[in-house]
Amino acid sequence: MTLPIADRTMTELGALLRTGQLSSRELTDASLERIDRDAARLNSFLAIDADGARRAADEADAALARGEGADRPLLGIPYALKDIFVTRALDFDGNPLPGGLPTTAGSRILAGYRSPFASSAQERLEAAGAVLLGKTNCDEFAMGSSNENSAYGPVRNPWDETTVPGGSSGGSSTAVAGGQAVFALGTDTGGSIRQPASLTGTVGMKPTYGRVSRWGMIAFASSLDQCGPFARSVRDVALVLHALAGHDPRDSTSVDTPVPDYAATLTGDVTGMRLGVPHEYFVPGMEPGVETAVRAAIDTLRGLGAEIVDVSLPSTDRGLATYYIIAPAEASANLARFDGVRYGVSAAADELWENYAQTRGAGFGPEVKRRIMLGTYALSAGYYDAYYVKAQQVRTLIKAEFDEVLATVDAILAPTSPNVAFKIGAKVDDPLAMYLNDACTLPVNIAGLPGISVPCGLSEGLPVGLQVIGRAFDESSVLRVADAYERTAGFANLRPHTAHD
Ligand code: GLN
């Protein structure tokens, strides 16, 4: 069965574009039609620029006609940005640019906010010739695992619209799963790319901390945040990552190290690679269908000639507690800038303190307030040593355990999420149950390592993800393992029922 244009991989579509069998305008229209049909119902987009997208597609078609597609795999490909990336919407005099997209971070406090500059990620994708469709819904300031914390309402999972698409990049995962964008960007502070990829049957990657610039990405927890792609194949992810990666002098944490040609490393060959399976990642409470699918995926890689070895990461169960000190602490500092003076909405009270209180009181949602309170408490005099310093010590321990294991294996295999997509509303009243969603992804951010989620089948009709974790700056091995698996596993064409015209 051939898939509709809107649901195919970028690699396949790129070949059609370069040989003139498809134009970027036709492809962009196919994505926009799917957005028209489904986006309001699924609540996946917060802003759409259809005219701008068509204009960019026409420019891409002109470039393709000049033969410029050969070494520009993203040329003419429509994509979406999580609404945590600022997009330039004002000119140098502060006047609105036509078609300029607002940036909200999923928060009421930034309703209608227009940025005077673009994120580095957007600039790089623009230079690569990709076509921006719009901004996707997300949990407020990227805090969440289900996309139910957006001030603009929950996103629905196209696989089953009564379930969540994962979070916090749920609009991006839904857009890619549902044929509304060929690829999308998300951000991952504790799992927000990999977990929604797992829950929507897409491929999602968090690169090594420092691999991709965070310039223009609204900060949640600066020492953990990293941006990365969602796409429909590992190769597509490799191509987008290649366009994004590299040193950016505007982000002092971006690392100046060579960027390999990731797609060229996808040989399909994992013979002799040593892959570690940490038993601690098969966490208590994991759904049996998820465990079955992940274990079968590990067997598939063994069948391909990889050597599977048992490894141990004993501090895994401390990841959650460590993360929920460090991330809120950094968030409480980062979110201080939303004061009703500098950005977005202001309560316009007569007195300054009153203005802060009213703006932040009305502008932030309950989860963001919870994190600010937790973080402020953990950083306050008297508690700083007991909580924040302790968490940083455990962080060092977690990182050291990964380093030790990754000295003996080429990559680590684990579940991405202990569960498949759950019902909207099922966990909103239980923050601890919600936080448990990220038990298998958080440690990777704590250690700053690269990780990918690749579909490994269905459990009760809903997608399951296999996570591959690698050494710092060795995205190539992670991608190679995931790609080899994807080629043989037979799940590359899994699409939700919405993938029909
Ligand atoms: N779910 C985690 C949280 O709520 C991670 C979010 C993320 O990666 N942005 O903090």
JSON list of N, CA, C and O in Angstrom, two decimals, residues 430-463:
[
{"chain": "A", "resi": 430, "resn": "ASP", "atom": "N", "xyz": [-2.71, 13.55, 39.58]},
{"chain": "A", "resi": 430, "resn": "ASP", "atom": "CA", "xyz": [-1.69, 12.81, 40.32]},
{"chain": "A", "resi": 430, "resn": "ASP", "atom": "C", "xyz": [-0.31, 13.12, 39.75]},
{"chain": "A", "resi": 430, "resn": "ASP", "atom": "O", "xyz": [0.22, 12.38, 38.93]},
{"chain": "A", "resi": 431, "resn": "PRO", "atom": "N", "xyz": [0.29, 14.26, 40.18]},
{"chain": "A", "resi": 431, "resn": "PRO", "atom": "CA", "xyz": [1.58, 14.68, 39.60]},
{"chain": "A", "resi": 431, "resn": "PRO", "atom": "C", "xyz": [2.63, 13.58, 39.69]},
{"chain": "A", "resi": 431, "resn": "PRO", "atom": "O", "xyz": [3.43, 13.42, 38.77]},
{"chain": "A", "resi": 432, "resn": "LEU", "atom": "N", "xyz": [2.63, 12.79, 40.76]},
{"chain": "A", "resi": 432, "resn": "LEU", "atom": "CA", "xyz": [3.68, 11.78, 40.88]},
{"chain": "A", "resi": 432, "resn": "LEU", "atom": "C", "xyz": [3.53, 10.69, 39.82]},
{"chain": "A", "resi": 432, "resn": "LEU", "atom": "O", "xyz": [4.52, 10.25, 39.22]},
{"chain": "A", "resi": 433, "resn": "ALA", "atom": "N", "xyz": [2.29, 10.27, 39.55]},
{"chain": "A", "resi": 433, "resn": "ALA", "atom": "CA", "xyz": [2.06, 9.27, 38.49]},
{"chain": "A", "resi": 433, "resn": "ALA", "atom": "C", "xyz": [2.49, 9.85, 37.15]},
{"chain": "A", "resi": 433, "resn": "ALA", "atom": "O", "xyz": [3.06, 9.17, 36.30]},
{"chain": "A", "resi": 434, "resn": "MET", "atom": "N", "xyz": [2.21, 11.14, 36.95]},
{"chain": "A", "resi": 434, "resn": "MET", "atom": "CA", "xyz": [2.58, 11.80, 35.70]},
{"chain": "A", "resi": 434, "resn": "MET", "atom": "C", "xyz": [4.12, 11.85, 35.59]},
{"chain": "A", "resi": 434, "resn": "MET", "atom": "O", "xyz": [4.67, 11.56, 34.53]},
{"chain": "A", "resi": 435, "resn": "TYR", "atom": "N", "xyz": [4.81, 12.18, 36.67]},
{"chain": "A", "resi": 435, "resn": "TYR", "atom": "CA", "xyz": [6.26, 12.31, 36.63]},
{"chain": "A", "resi": 435, "resn": "TYR", "atom": "C", "xyz": [6.90, 10.96, 36.30]},
{"chain": "A", "resi": 435, "resn": "TYR", "atom": "O", "xyz": [7.96, 10.90, 35.68]},
{"chain": "A", "resi": 436, "resn": "LEU", "atom": "N", "xyz": [6.25, 9.85, 36.71]},
{"chain": "A", "resi": 436, "resn": "LEU", "atom": "CA", "xyz": [6.81, 8.52, 36.47]},
{"chain": "A", "resi": 436, "resn": "LEU", "atom": "C", "xyz": [6.94, 8.17, 34.99]},
{"chain": "A", "resi": 436, "resn": "LEU", "atom": "O", "xyz": [7.74, 7.32, 34.60]},
{"chain": "A", "resi": 437, "resn": "ASN", "atom": "N", "xyz": [6.16, 8.85, 34.15]},
{"chain": "A", "resi": 437, "resn": "ASN", "atom": "CA", "xyz": [6.25, 8.66, 32.70]},
{"chain": "A", "resi": 437, "resn": "ASN", "atom": "C", "xyz": [7.66, 8.79, 32.18]},
{"chain": "A", "resi": 437, "resn": "ASN", "atom": "O", "xyz": [8.00, 8.27, 31.14]},
{"chain": "A", "resi": 438, "resn": "ASP", "atom": "N", "xyz": [8.45, 9.61, 32.88]},
{"chain": "A", "resi": 438, "resn": "ASP", "atom": "CA", "xyz": [9.76, 9.97, 32.36]},
{"chain": "A", "resi": 438, "resn": "ASP", "atom": "C", "xyz": [10.90, 9.21, 33.03]},
{"chain": "A", "resi": 438, "resn": "ASP", "atom": "O", "xyz": [12.06, 9.56, 32.84]},
{"chain": "A", "resi": 439, "resn": "ALA", "atom": "N", "xyz": [10.55, 8.17, 33.77]},
{"chain": "A", "resi": 439, "resn": "ALA", "atom": "CA", "xyz": [11.58, 7.44, 34.51]},
{"chain": "A", "resi": 439, "resn": "ALA", "atom": "C", "xyz": [12.70, 6.94, 33.59]},
{"chain": "A", "resi": 439, "resn": "ALA", "atom": "O", "xyz": [13.86, 6.89, 34.00]},
{"chain": "A", "resi": 440, "resn": "CYS", "atom": "N", "xyz": [12.37, 6.59, 32.35]},
{"chain": "A", "resi": 440, "resn": "CYS", "atom": "CA", "xyz": [13.37, 6.01, 31.44]},
{"chain": "A", "resi": 440, "resn": "CYS", "atom": "C", "xyz": [14.07, 7.05, 30.57]},
{"chain": "A", "resi": 440, "resn": "CYS", "atom": "O", "xyz": [15.00, 6.73, 29.84]},
{"chain": "A", "resi": 441, "resn": "THR", "atom": "N", "xyz": [13.57, 8.28, 30.59]},
{"chain": "A", "resi": 441, "resn": "THR", "atom": "CA", "xyz": [14.18, 9.30, 29.73]},
{"chain": "A", "resi": 441, "resn": "THR", "atom": "C", "xyz": [15.00, 10.34, 30.50]},
{"chain": "A", "resi": 441, "resn": "THR", "atom": "O", "xyz": [16.02, 10.82, 30.01]},
{"chain": "A", "resi": 442, "resn": "LEU", "atom": "N", "xyz": [14.54, 10.67, 31.73]},
{"chain": "A", "resi": 442, "resn": "LEU", "atom": "CA", "xyz": [15.20, 11.72, 32.51]},
{"chain": "A", "resi": 442, "resn": "LEU", "atom": "C", "xyz": [16.70, 11.49, 32.73]},
{"chain": "A", "resi": 442, "resn": "LEU", "atom": "O", "xyz": [17.48, 12.45, 32.61]},
{"chain": "A", "resi": 443, "resn": "PRO", "atom": "N", "xyz": [17.12, 10.25, 33.06]},
{"chain": "A", "resi": 443, "resn": "PRO", "atom": "CA", "xyz": [18.54, 10.08, 33.36]},
{"chain": "A", "resi": 443, "resn": "PRO", "atom": "C", "xyz": [19.45, 10.48, 32.19]},
{"chain": "A", "resi": 443, "resn": "PRO", "atom": "O", "xyz": [20.59, 10.91, 32.40]},
{"chain": "A", "resi": 444, "resn": "VAL", "atom": "N", "xyz": [18.93, 10.36, 30.97]},
{"chain": "A", "resi": 444, "resn": "VAL", "atom": "CA", "xyz": [19.72, 10.67, 29.78]},
{"chain": "A", "resi": 444, "resn": "VAL", "atom": "C", "xyz": [19.99, 12.18, 29.71]},
{"chain": "A", "resi": 444, "resn": "VAL", "atom": "O", "xyz": [21.09, 12.61, 29.35]},
{"chain": "A", "resi": 445, "resn": "ASN", "atom": "N", "xyz": [18.99, 12.99, 30.11]},
{"chain": "A", "resi": 445, "resn": "ASN", "atom": "CA", "xyz": [19.22, 14.44, 30.17]},
{"chain": "A", "resi": 445, "resn": "ASN", "atom": "C", "xyz": [20.15, 14.79, 31.31]},
{"chain": "A", "resi": 445, "resn": "ASN", "atom": "O", "xyz": [21.00, 15.68, 31.19]},
{"chain": "A", "resi": 446, "resn": "ILE", "atom": "N", "xyz": [19.96, 14.10, 32.43]},
{"chain": "A", "resi": 446, "resn": "ILE", "atom": "CA", "xyz": [20.81, 14.38, 33.60]},
{"chain": "A", "resi": 446, "resn": "ILE", "atom": "C", "xyz": [22.27, 14.17, 33.22]},
{"chain": "A", "resi": 446, "resn": "ILE", "atom": "O", "xyz": [23.14, 14.93, 33.63]},
{"chain": "A", "resi": 447, "resn": "ALA", "atom": "N", "xyz": [22.53, 13.15, 32.39]},
{"chain": "A", "resi": 447, "resn": "ALA", "atom": "CA", "xyz": [23.91, 12.85, 31.98]},
{"chain": "A", "resi": 447, "resn": "ALA", "atom": "C", "xyz": [24.30, 13.57, 30.69]},
{"chain": "A", "resi": 447, "resn": "ALA", "atom": "O", "xyz": [25.45, 13.47, 30.25]},
{"chain": "A", "resi": 448, "resn": "GLY", "atom": "N", "xyz": [23.36, 14.26, 30.04]},
{"chain": "A", "resi": 448, "resn": "GLY", "atom": "CA", "xyz": [23.67, 15.04, 28.83]},
{"chain": "A", "resi": 448, "resn": "GLY", "atom": "C", "xyz": [23.91, 14.22, 27.59]},
{"chain": "A", "resi": 448, "resn": "GLY", "atom": "O", "xyz": [24.52, 14.70, 26.62]},
{"chain": "A", "resi": 449, "resn": "LEU", "atom": "N", "xyz": [23.42, 12.97, 27.57]},
{"chain": "A", "resi": 449, "resn": "LEU", "atom": "CA", "xyz": [23.74, 12.05, 26.46]},
{"chain": "A", "resi": 449, "resn": "LEU", "atom": "C", "xyz": [22.71, 12.10, 25.34]},
{"chain": "A", "resi": 449, "resn": "LEU", "atom": "O", "xyz": [21.59, 12.57, 25.53]},
{"chain": "A", "resi": 450, "resn": "PRO", "atom": "N", "xyz": [23.06, 11.59, 24.15]},
{"chain": "A", "resi": 450, "resn": "PRO", "atom": "CA", "xyz": [22.08, 11.52, 23.07]},
{"chain": "A", "resi": 450, "resn": "PRO", "atom": "C", "xyz": [21.18, 10.29, 23.21]},
{"chain": "A", "resi": 450, "resn": "PRO", "atom": "O", "xyz": [21.63, 9.23, 23.65]},
{"chain": "A", "resi": 451, "resn": "GLY", "atom": "N", "xyz": [19.90, 10.45, 22.84]},
{"chain": "A", "resi": 451, "resn": "GLY", "atom": "CA", "xyz": [18.97, 9.33, 22.89]},
{"chain": "A", "resi": 451, "resn": "GLY", "atom": "C", "xyz": [17.92, 9.47, 21.80]},
{"chain": "A", "resi": 451, "resn": "GLY", "atom": "O", "xyz": [17.56, 10.58, 21.42]},
{"chain": "A", "resi": 452, "resn": "ILE", "atom": "N", "xyz": [17.47, 8.33, 21.32]},
{"chain": "A", "resi": 452, "resn": "ILE", "atom": "CA", "xyz": [16.45, 8.35, 20.26]},
{"chain": "A", "resi": 452, "resn": "ILE", "atom": "C", "xyz": [15.34, 7.39, 20.65]},
{"chain": "A", "resi": 452, "resn": "ILE", "atom": "O", "xyz": [15.58, 6.42, 21.37]},
{"chain": "A", "resi": 453, "resn": "SER", "atom": "N", "xyz": [14.11, 7.68, 20.18]},
{"chain": "A", "resi": 453, "resn": "SER", "atom": "CA", "xyz": [13.04, 6.70, 20.31]},
{"chain": "A", "resi": 453, "resn": "SER", "atom": "C", "xyz": [12.60, 6.30, 18.91]},
{"chain": "A", "resi": 453, "resn": "SER", "atom": "O", "xyz": [12.36, 7.16, 18.06]},
{"chain": "A", "resi": 454, "resn": "VAL", "atom": "N", "xyz": [12.52, 4.99, 18.68]},
{"chain": "A", "resi": 454, "resn": "VAL", "atom": "CA", "xyz": [12.13, 4.48, 17.36]},
{"chain": "A", "resi": 454, "resn": "VAL", "atom": "C", "xyz": [10.97, 3.50, 17.57]},
{"chain": "A", "resi": 454, "resn": "VAL", "atom": "O", "xyz": [10.99, 2.72, 18.53]},
{"chain": "A", "resi": 455, "resn": "PRO", "atom": "N", "xyz": [9.94, 3.56, 16.73]},
{"chain": "A", "resi": 455, "resn": "PRO", "atom": "CA", "xyz": [8.78, 2.69, 16.93]},
{"chain": "A", "resi": 455, "resn": "PRO", "atom": "C", "xyz": [9.16, 1.21, 16.91]},
{"chain": "A", "resi": 455, "resn": "PRO", "atom": "O", "xyz": [9.91, 0.78, 16.05]},
{"chain": "A", "resi": 456, "resn": "CYS", "atom": "N", "xyz": [8.65, 0.44, 17.89]},
{"chain": "A", "resi": 456, "resn": "CYS", "atom": "CA", "xyz": [8.94, -0.99, 17.93]},
{"chain": "A", "resi": 456, "resn": "CYS", "atom": "C", "xyz": [7.67, -1.81, 18.08]},
{"chain": "A", "resi": 456, "resn": "CYS", "atom": "O", "xyz": [7.67, -2.84, 18.74]},
{"chain": "A", "resi": 457, "resn": "GLY", "atom": "N", "xyz": [6.60, -1.34, 17.44]},
{"chain": "A", "resi": 457, "resn": "GLY", "atom": "CA", "xyz": [5.38, -2.14, 17.41]},
{"chain": "A", "resi": 457, "resn": "GLY", "atom": "C", "xyz": [4.25, -1.50, 18.18]},
{"chain": "A", "resi": 457, "resn": "GLY", "atom": "O", "xyz": [4.34, -0.33, 18.59]},
{"chain": "A", "resi": 458, "resn": "LEU", "atom": "N", "xyz": [3.19, -2.27, 18.34]},
{"chain": "A", "resi": 458, "resn": "LEU", "atom": "CA", "xyz": [1.99, -1.76, 19.00]},
{"chain": "A", "resi": 458, "resn": "LEU", "atom": "C", "xyz": [1.67, -2.63, 20.21]},
{"chain": "A", "resi": 458, "resn": "LEU", "atom": "O", "xyz": [1.97, -3.82, 20.22]},
{"chain": "A", "resi": 459, "resn": "SER", "atom": "N", "xyz": [1.07, -1.99, 21.21]},
{"chain": "A", "resi": 459, "resn": "SER", "atom": "CA", "xyz": [0.52, -2.74, 22.33]},
{"chain": "A", "resi": 459, "resn": "SER", "atom": "C", "xyz": [-0.91, -2.25, 22.50]},
{"chain": "A", "resi": 459, "resn": "SER", "atom": "O", "xyz": [-1.13, -1.04, 22.67]},
{"chain": "A", "resi": 460, "resn": "GLU", "atom": "N", "xyz": [-1.85, -3.16, 22.42]},
{"chain": "A", "resi": 460, "resn": "GLU", "atom": "CA", "xyz": [-3.27, -2.79, 22.45]},
{"chain": "A", "resi": 460, "resn": "GLU", "atom": "C", "xyz": [-3.58, -1.69, 21.43]},
{"chain": "A", "resi": 460, "resn": "GLU", "atom": "O", "xyz": [-4.31, -0.74, 21.71]},
{"chain": "A", "resi": 461, "resn": "GLY", "atom": "N", "xyz": [-2.97, -1.82, 20.25]},
{"chain": "A", "resi": 461, "resn": "GLY", "atom": "CA", "xyz": [-3.28, -0.90, 19.16]},
{"chain": "A", "resi": 461, "resn": "GLY", "atom": "C", "xyz": [-2.57, 0.45, 19.24]},
{"chain": "A", "resi": 461, "resn": "GLY", "atom": "O", "xyz": [-2.78, 1.30, 18.38]},
{"chain": "A", "resi": 462, "resn": "LEU", "atom": "N", "xyz": [-1.72, 0.64, 20.26]},
{"chain": "A", "resi": 462, "resn": "LEU", "atom": "CA", "xyz": [-1.02, 1.93, 20.40]},
{"chain": "A", "resi": 462, "resn": "LEU", "atom": "C", "xyz": [0.49, 1.73, 20.34]},
{"chain": "A", "resi": 462, "resn": "LEU", "atom": "O", "xyz": [1.01, 0.71, 20.78]},
{"chain": "A", "resi": 463, "resn": "PRO", "atom": "N", "xyz": [1.20, 2.74, 19.78]},
{"chain": "A", "resi": 463, "resn": "PRO", "atom": "CA", "xyz": [2.64, 2.59, 19.53]},
{"chain": "A", "resi": 463, "resn": "PRO", "atom": "C", "xyz": [3.50, 2.46, 20.79]},
{"chain": "A", "resi": 463, "resn": "PRO", "atom": "O", "xyz": [3.19, 3.05, 21.83]}
]
